[in-house]
Amino acid sequence: MVTTSLATVAPTTDSRYLNRELSWLDFSERVLALAEDETQPLLERVKFLAIYCANLDEFFQVRVSGLMEQASAGVTSATPEGMTPVQQVDAIEERVRAVLPRVESLFSRVLRPELARVGIHLVDWDELGSADRDVLAREFRDRIFPVLTPLSVDPAHPFPYVSSLSLNLAAIVRDPQTGVRRFARVKVPPLLPRFLALPDGSRFVPLEQVIAAHLEALFPGMEILNHHVFRVTRDADLDVEEDEAEDLLAAIETELLRRRRGASPVRLEVHTSTTPEVRNLLMRELDLDQTEVYTVDGLLGLSAIASFVELDRPELKDEPWMPVAEPKLVAGEHRPDLFSVLRSGDVLVQHPYDSFPASAEAFVEQASSDPDVLAIKQTLYRTSTGSPIVRALIAAAEAGKQVVALVELKARFDEQANITFARALEQAGVHVVYGVVGLKTHAKVCLVVRREESGIRRYAHIGTGNYNPSTARLYEDIGLLTADPQIGADVTDLFNLLTGYSRQREYRQLLIAPLTLRARLVELIRREAMHDDGSIVLKMNSLVDADMIDELYLASQAGAQIDLIVRGICCLRPGVRDLSENIRVRSIVGRFLEHSRIFRFGSAERGVDYYIGSADLMPRNLDHRVEALTPVGDSALRARIDEILELERTDDVLAWELGPDGVWRKVPTDRGVNVQERLMAMATERSRGER
């Protein structure tokens, strides 16, 4: 049985909680388990391994870097489970080092040979014959050599800046006349393909090996004594004091430049063949110690194997899924009048099963071209290049409509893209704002104000995911389209809070963080604790907040039955006698990233409250971000949510369960219920009128 476990490398003062960072590593190992799953198509396994490696890179850039900063600053305060920053860094190092051989073995001994068996060969330079080497020599001369910049280190040339996650060659060269040895660094160009295809189209050679084979062209007349591949990970978190920033846009741009050029190193990866001379030199120049060096027996930067997933080999991938249009949003060959549809009732969509272009995008596009629409207000946390929604907002502004876009500049790793979108929107006449000082705006809301015969009417879309057509094909998310007057009034008030000055703290229907969300969730949990048939079902990405966890523990002790579906981090320890014996925790990890947040409180006899929205149960979401949850009132839509949650709770193909010992265990497959496959089938049935 495959398991992932909580490391117990440090004493805990309160065993009620699991450590956040180690829980994230548990999640990452559940992703790795998909890459190890022999029932998955081969290129899907490659994809999951690439995702695991990319996620680990980000973990070091953000989470580990933050802990290292705290440790360096002498912070000794402990997290709820009792670990100091130093203890957490040590525990992370132990866990990551323990998993690295598993990752290397999976790729070198399993996936690489399997790829070769189906005609996708990753070959080393040493395996090539003279004809292939001649081909790559021409490629080097024509396309690679002009891009390279060798940087030597000597009294006149200080050690060069090594950018985060870049792949590099460290070369030791010697002047044959003087005998002087020097260190030089060559950056592997990130904009060139990592794997160069040979003419037969089935064999690929790592770019760094081609460069290494031609180092003499970069150092003519010098002896190449040895060369080694290395990689540096740097702190990637932004540090912007908004209260002191007169221009947030300029402040973010300055901080992005600092992140690119001056962020502190947090990890050095070297190949096992790296000599002590080079290893020690890199450690000294990067100011890293032995605990921050990770030795890799294989390819560095293994996330690059994601490029193989793009190969035209459909037989090695999951069968493509084409999202279907929600039946209410289809009118023959043409799109219906969405405003007329919403006046007759709310519409719930679940991506990627339901089409994003036919719902959220169509909503904004129709509003953009409708002459009776007076205003469109939209939050943008993450979107994509060439976003149809951004184009529609620009078109609406150019048509004279009042258009407001709340662009969150601090969306991690999307800061530069959001700056670009913000400027394009401003140039078109869109009123662009950046939210509330001190808070990220994470809410996913869009408001349309329309002039109608009966007067002004407001329409809204409130979702759990970003307005991003690319991720909408990969992330499972839910959105509500509604003409409910109270929800529309709440969304109006929310935008007034985001764009102007407002001290409003009460809302009619929406739960808004950091104003009303935490208190209302606590109220709902306590309500269920008071009843013999108390029932709570929560689906989210992460459960971290200690106060919310304690409320769930108290409800469990009072007899409430609690089911938690937590994709990633879970700091609650379920199934503990007299503490959490009525709490069950499971995680769904599969083809689509489970991203929606669904909150269900109550029983059929007493009535049930349903909410969907943008917030996880983490301190940052509840207290330091603007989040929005909306109730779902329509009985048919509530029944659909119940159906989704029941499938999530009965899945035995993709599901893992968390035990009281802090260990995640794969649920044994008995009935073969795959929630994602079932939801695809159900979407197809709805589109055909069979449901």
mmCIF file of N, CA and C in Angstrom, residues 474-528:
data_model
loop_
_atom_site.group_PDB
_atom_site.id
_atom_site.type_symbol
_atom_site.label_atom_id
_atom_site.label_comp_id
_atom_site.label_asym_id
_atom_site.label_seq_id
_atom_site.Cartn_x
_atom_site.Cartn_y
_atom_site.Cartn_z
ATOM 1 N N LEU A 474 -8.066 22.677 -16.862
ATOM 2 C CA LEU A 474 -7.288 21.755 -16.033
ATOM 3 C C LEU A 474 -7.735 21.731 -14.583
ATOM 4 N N TYR A 475 -8.323 22.832 -14.110
ATOM 5 C CA TYR A 475 -8.714 22.955 -12.708
ATOM 6 C C TYR A 475 -10.205 22.700 -12.568
ATOM 7 N N GLU A 476 -10.557 21.922 -11.545
ATOM 8 C CA GLU A 476 -11.978 21.740 -11.224
ATOM 9 C C GLU A 476 -12.425 22.930 -10.396
ATOM 10 N N ASP A 477 -13.420 23.662 -10.903
ATOM 11 C CA ASP A 477 -13.934 24.854 -10.227
ATOM 12 C C ASP A 477 -15.428 24.961 -10.457
ATOM 13 N N ILE A 478 -16.073 25.747 -9.605
ATOM 14 C CA ILE A 478 -17.511 25.950 -9.696
ATOM 15 C C ILE A 478 -17.790 27.441 -9.789
ATOM 16 N N GLY A 479 -18.801 27.792 -10.584
ATOM 17 C CA GLY A 479 -19.213 29.184 -10.694
ATOM 18 C C GLY A 479 -20.725 29.300 -10.674
ATOM 19 N N LEU A 480 -21.214 30.378 -10.096
ATOM 20 C CA LEU A 480 -22.649 30.661 -10.053
ATOM 21 C C LEU A 480 -22.925 31.917 -10.854
ATOM 22 N N LEU A 481 -23.845 31.799 -11.806
ATOM 23 C CA LEU A 481 -24.344 32.944 -12.566
ATOM 24 C C LEU A 481 -25.735 33.258 -12.037
ATOM 25 N N THR A 482 -25.974 34.502 -11.663
ATOM 26 C CA THR A 482 -27.227 34.824 -10.995
ATOM 27 C C THR A 482 -27.683 36.247 -11.282
ATOM 28 N N ALA A 483 -29.008 36.428 -11.206
ATOM 29 C CA ALA A 483 -29.611 37.764 -11.258
ATOM 30 C C ALA A 483 -30.277 38.085 -9.923
ATOM 31 N N ASP A 484 -29.933 37.360 -8.875
ATOM 32 C CA ASP A 484 -30.516 37.582 -7.561
ATOM 33 C C ASP A 484 -30.238 39.020 -7.113
ATOM 34 N N PRO A 485 -31.280 39.795 -6.811
ATOM 35 C CA PRO A 485 -31.076 41.216 -6.479
ATOM 36 C C PRO A 485 -30.196 41.428 -5.248
ATOM 37 N N GLN A 486 -30.341 40.567 -4.243
ATOM 38 C CA GLN A 486 -29.545 40.761 -3.036
ATOM 39 C C GLN A 486 -28.070 40.448 -3.274
ATOM 40 N N ILE A 487 -27.804 39.382 -4.031
ATOM 41 C CA ILE A 487 -26.410 39.074 -4.353
ATOM 42 C C ILE A 487 -25.819 40.187 -5.208
ATOM 43 N N GLY A 488 -26.613 40.683 -6.171
ATOM 44 C CA GLY A 488 -26.139 41.792 -7.003
ATOM 45 C C GLY A 488 -25.831 43.028 -6.182
ATOM 46 N N ALA A 489 -26.669 43.309 -5.186
ATOM 47 C CA ALA A 489 -26.419 44.468 -4.322
ATOM 48 C C ALA A 489 -25.160 44.259 -3.493
ATOM 49 N N ASP A 490 -24.947 43.017 -3.036
ATOM 50 C CA ASP A 490 -23.732 42.721 -2.267
ATOM 51 C C ASP A 490 -22.475 42.875 -3.109
ATOM 52 N N VAL A 491 -22.525 42.392 -4.336
ATOM 53 C CA VAL A 491 -21.358 42.511 -5.206
ATOM 54 C C VAL A 491 -21.075 43.986 -5.502
ATOM 55 N N THR A 492 -22.134 44.777 -5.671
ATOM 56 C CA THR A 492 -21.955 46.221 -5.856
ATOM 57 C C THR A 492 -21.238 46.827 -4.653
ATOM 58 N N ASP A 493 -21.694 46.475 -3.463
ATOM 59 C CA ASP A 493 -21.056 47.002 -2.250
ATOM 60 C C ASP A 493 -19.605 46.531 -2.136
ATOM 61 N N LEU A 494 -19.358 45.287 -2.559
ATOM 62 C CA LEU A 494 -17.988 44.778 -2.505
ATOM 63 C C LEU A 494 -17.075 45.578 -3.423
ATOM 64 N N PHE A 495 -17.533 45.886 -4.627
ATOM 65 C CA PHE A 495 -16.694 46.674 -5.538
ATOM 66 C C PHE A 495 -16.507 48.095 -5.013
ATOM 67 N N ASN A 496 -17.526 48.641 -4.346
ATOM 68 C CA ASN A 496 -17.343 49.969 -3.754
ATOM 69 C C ASN A 496 -16.269 49.928 -2.668
ATOM 70 N N LEU A 497 -16.207 48.818 -1.937
ATOM 71 C CA LEU A 497 -15.142 48.646 -0.948
ATOM 72 C C LEU A 497 -13.778 48.584 -1.631
ATOM 73 N N LEU A 498 -13.713 47.880 -2.762
ATOM 74 C CA LEU A 498 -12.437 47.656 -3.441
ATOM 75 C C LEU A 498 -11.943 48.886 -4.192
ATOM 76 N N THR A 499 -12.869 49.700 -4.679
ATOM 77 C CA THR A 499 -12.459 50.814 -5.540
ATOM 78 C C THR A 499 -12.483 52.166 -4.851
ATOM 79 N N GLY A 500 -13.188 52.270 -3.733
ATOM 80 C CA GLY A 500 -13.309 53.566 -3.075
ATOM 81 C C GLY A 500 -13.015 53.480 -1.602
ATOM 82 N N TYR A 501 -13.738 54.251 -0.831
ATOM 83 C CA TYR A 501 -13.610 54.245 0.624
ATOM 84 C C TYR A 501 -14.910 53.720 1.210
ATOM 85 N N SER A 502 -14.816 52.705 2.027
ATOM 86 C CA SER A 502 -16.023 52.114 2.589
ATOM 87 C C SER A 502 -15.693 51.439 3.914
ATOM 88 N N ARG A 503 -16.576 51.629 4.890
ATOM 89 C CA ARG A 503 -16.452 50.926 6.163
ATOM 90 C C ARG A 503 -17.586 49.921 6.346
ATOM 91 N N GLN A 504 -18.242 49.591 5.247
ATOM 92 C CA GLN A 504 -19.356 48.645 5.348
ATOM 93 C C GLN A 504 -18.861 47.283 5.824
ATOM 94 N N ARG A 505 -19.542 46.749 6.814
ATOM 95 C CA ARG A 505 -19.131 45.474 7.391
ATOM 96 C C ARG A 505 -20.225 44.414 7.306
ATOM 97 N N GLU A 506 -21.396 44.775 6.842
ATOM 98 C CA GLU A 506 -22.493 43.821 6.762
ATOM 99 C C GLU A 506 -22.914 43.635 5.312
ATOM 100 N N TYR A 507 -23.194 42.378 4.957
ATOM 101 C CA TYR A 507 -23.648 42.054 3.611
ATOM 102 C C TYR A 507 -24.898 41.191 3.718
ATOM 103 N N ARG A 508 -25.723 41.248 2.693
ATOM 104 C CA ARG A 508 -27.022 40.579 2.728
ATOM 105 C C ARG A 508 -26.887 39.068 2.593
ATOM 106 N N GLN A 509 -26.130 38.635 1.596
ATOM 107 C CA GLN A 509 -26.023 37.219 1.269
ATOM 108 C C GLN A 509 -24.578 36.729 1.251
ATOM 109 N N LEU A 510 -23.689 37.522 0.703
ATOM 110 C CA LEU A 510 -22.306 37.081 0.548
ATOM 111 C C LEU A 510 -21.589 37.034 1.888
ATOM 112 N N LEU A 511 -20.656 36.106 1.994
ATOM 113 C CA LEU A 511 -19.713 36.084 3.113
ATOM 114 C C LEU A 511 -18.402 36.663 2.593
ATOM 115 N N ILE A 512 -17.944 37.741 3.225
ATOM 116 C CA ILE A 512 -16.789 38.484 2.735
ATOM 117 C C ILE A 512 -15.664 38.435 3.767
ATOM 118 N N ALA A 513 -14.493 38.012 3.344
ATOM 119 C CA ALA A 513 -13.299 38.106 4.189
ATOM 120 C C ALA A 513 -12.588 39.408 3.839
ATOM 121 N N PRO A 514 -12.004 40.052 4.859
ATOM 122 C CA PRO A 514 -11.871 39.620 6.257
ATOM 123 C C PRO A 514 -12.977 40.151 7.164
ATOM 124 N N LEU A 515 -14.162 40.430 6.637
ATOM 125 C CA LEU A 515 -15.205 41.086 7.418
ATOM 126 C C LEU A 515 -16.164 40.108 8.096
ATOM 127 N N THR A 516 -16.817 39.268 7.316
ATOM 128 C CA THR A 516 -17.897 38.439 7.861
ATOM 129 C C THR A 516 -17.662 36.950 7.719
ATOM 130 N N LEU A 517 -16.710 36.547 6.924
ATOM 131 C CA LEU A 517 -16.574 35.140 6.562
ATOM 132 C C LEU A 517 -16.240 34.266 7.766
ATOM 133 N N ARG A 518 -15.208 34.613 8.498
ATOM 134 C CA ARG A 518 -14.786 33.773 9.621
ATOM 135 C C ARG A 518 -15.921 33.624 10.641
ATOM 136 N N ALA A 519 -16.518 34.733 11.031
ATOM 137 C CA ALA A 519 -17.550 34.683 12.068
ATOM 138 C C ALA A 519 -18.741 33.839 11.639
ATOM 139 N N ARG A 520 -19.137 33.955 10.381
ATOM 140 C CA ARG A 520 -20.293 33.194 9.921
ATOM 141 C C ARG A 520 -19.983 31.705 9.841
ATOM 142 N N LEU A 521 -18.796 31.347 9.411
ATOM 143 C CA LEU A 521 -18.440 29.925 9.369
ATOM 144 C C LEU A 521 -18.401 29.337 10.778
ATOM 145 N N VAL A 522 -17.858 30.082 11.708
ATOM 146 C CA VAL A 522 -17.853 29.615 13.096
ATOM 147 C C VAL A 522 -19.283 29.427 13.587
ATOM 148 N N GLU A 523 -20.145 30.371 13.265
ATOM 149 C CA GLU A 523 -21.555 30.282 13.666
ATOM 150 C C GLU A 523 -22.211 29.033 13.088
ATOM 151 N N LEU A 524 -21.927 28.728 11.829
ATOM 152 C CA LEU A 524 -22.527 27.552 11.189
ATOM 153 C C LEU A 524 -21.986 26.259 11.787
ATOM 154 N N ILE A 525 -20.688 26.225 12.076
ATOM 155 C CA ILE A 525 -20.104 25.026 12.697
ATOM 156 C C ILE A 525 -20.722 24.802 14.076
ATOM 157 N N ARG A 526 -20.837 25.868 14.853
ATOM 158 C CA ARG A 526 -21.402 25.736 16.202
ATOM 159 C C ARG A 526 -22.878 25.348 16.150
ATOM 160 N N ARG A 527 -23.571 25.833 15.136
ATOM 161 C CA ARG A 527 -24.975 25.444 14.999
ATOM 162 C C ARG A 527 -25.101 23.944 14.815
ATOM 163 N N GLU A 528 -24.237 23.370 13.977
ATOM 164 C CA GLU A 528 -24.305 21.930 13.745
ATOM 165 C C GLU A 528 -23.919 21.144 14.991
#
